[in-house]
Amino acid sequence: MSAGKATCLATSSSQNSHGAAATNAVRRKAGLQPVQPDPVLAQVAARHACDMAQRGRMTHIGSRTSGPGPRVKAAGYAPTVTAENIAAGPFSQDRVLAEWNASSGHLANMLIPQVRDYGIGQAIGPDGRTRFWAAVYAAPK
């Protein structure tokens, strides 16, 4: 993956709701409360996906932030807990959600009991094929 001009996309409310519903299916099986799609978290996720795509690098560390907590706080969301799943590849939203469901580390983030809110975002890398994804899970103070 190389750095360059990325295509940064805004998350639609239907994409965010779809991601939350997929997350809730897993949470329900574990006996956990559902998450709500949150537009602020979707914006944070989309910005981080864009940042990763521009740098051509999949990482939780942003250009100007050390992780999801500072990004969420900078957007005006006051969290008690934050977690983030990321991915990069030729993945549709359904595929990336399935990949996260099949990964113990990603699943652990989705199953944090305190989490209440959810946002997902994507960007397309400079190659025009690689999609960078970020999902943010959080609970307000």
CSV table of C-alpha atoms in Angstrom, one decimal, residues 77-133:
chain,number,residue,atom,x,y,z
A,77,TYR,CA,-17.9,12.9,22.6
A,78,ALA,CA,-17.0,12.4,26.3
A,79,PRO,CA,-16.3,8.7,26.6
A,80,THR,CA,-15.8,6.3,29.5
A,81,VAL,CA,-14.5,3.7,27.2
A,82,THR,CA,-13.5,3.5,23.5
A,83,ALA,CA,-12.4,0.7,21.2
A,84,GLU,CA,-11.7,0.6,17.5
A,85,ASN,CA,-11.6,-2.0,14.8
A,86,ILE,CA,-9.7,-1.4,11.5
A,87,ALA,CA,-9.2,-3.2,8.3
A,88,ALA,CA,-7.7,-2.6,4.8
A,89,GLY,CA,-8.4,-4.7,1.7
A,90,PRO,CA,-10.9,-5.1,-1.1
A,91,PHE,CA,-13.7,-5.4,1.4
A,92,SER,CA,-17.4,-4.4,1.1
A,93,GLN,CA,-19.1,-3.4,4.4
A,94,ASP,CA,-20.7,-6.8,4.8
A,95,ARG,CA,-17.3,-8.5,4.2
A,96,VAL,CA,-15.5,-6.4,6.7
A,97,LEU,CA,-18.2,-6.9,9.3
A,98,ALA,CA,-18.0,-10.7,8.7
A,99,GLU,CA,-14.1,-10.6,9.0
A,100,TRP,CA,-14.4,-8.7,12.3
A,101,ASN,CA,-17.0,-11.2,13.6
A,102,ALA,CA,-14.5,-14.1,12.8
A,103,SER,CA,-11.6,-12.5,14.6
A,104,SER,CA,-11.2,-12.9,18.3
A,105,GLY,CA,-9.5,-9.6,18.8
A,106,HIS,CA,-12.0,-7.6,16.8
A,107,LEU,CA,-14.9,-9.5,18.4
A,108,ALA,CA,-13.6,-8.7,21.8
A,109,ASN,CA,-14.0,-5.0,21.0
A,110,MET,CA,-17.5,-5.5,19.8
A,111,LEU,CA,-18.4,-7.4,23.0
A,112,ILE,CA,-17.2,-4.8,25.5
A,113,PRO,CA,-20.2,-4.8,27.9
A,114,GLN,CA,-20.1,-1.0,28.6
A,115,VAL,CA,-20.2,0.0,24.9
A,116,ARG,CA,-23.4,1.9,24.0
A,117,ASP,CA,-22.6,3.8,20.7
A,118,TYR,CA,-21.1,2.8,17.4
A,119,GLY,CA,-19.8,4.4,14.2
A,120,ILE,CA,-18.2,3.1,11.0
A,121,GLY,CA,-16.3,4.8,8.2
A,122,GLN,CA,-14.4,3.9,5.1
A,123,ALA,CA,-12.1,5.5,2.5
A,124,ILE,CA,-10.6,4.2,-0.7
A,125,GLY,CA,-6.8,4.2,-1.0
A,126,PRO,CA,-4.7,5.8,-3.7
A,127,ASP,CA,-4.8,2.5,-5.8
A,128,GLY,CA,-8.6,2.9,-6.2
A,129,ARG,CA,-9.2,-0.6,-4.9
A,130,THR,CA,-8.1,-0.9,-1.2
A,131,ARG,CA,-10.8,0.1,1.2
A,132,PHE,CA,-9.7,1.3,4.6
A,133,TRP,CA,-12.3,0.7,7.3
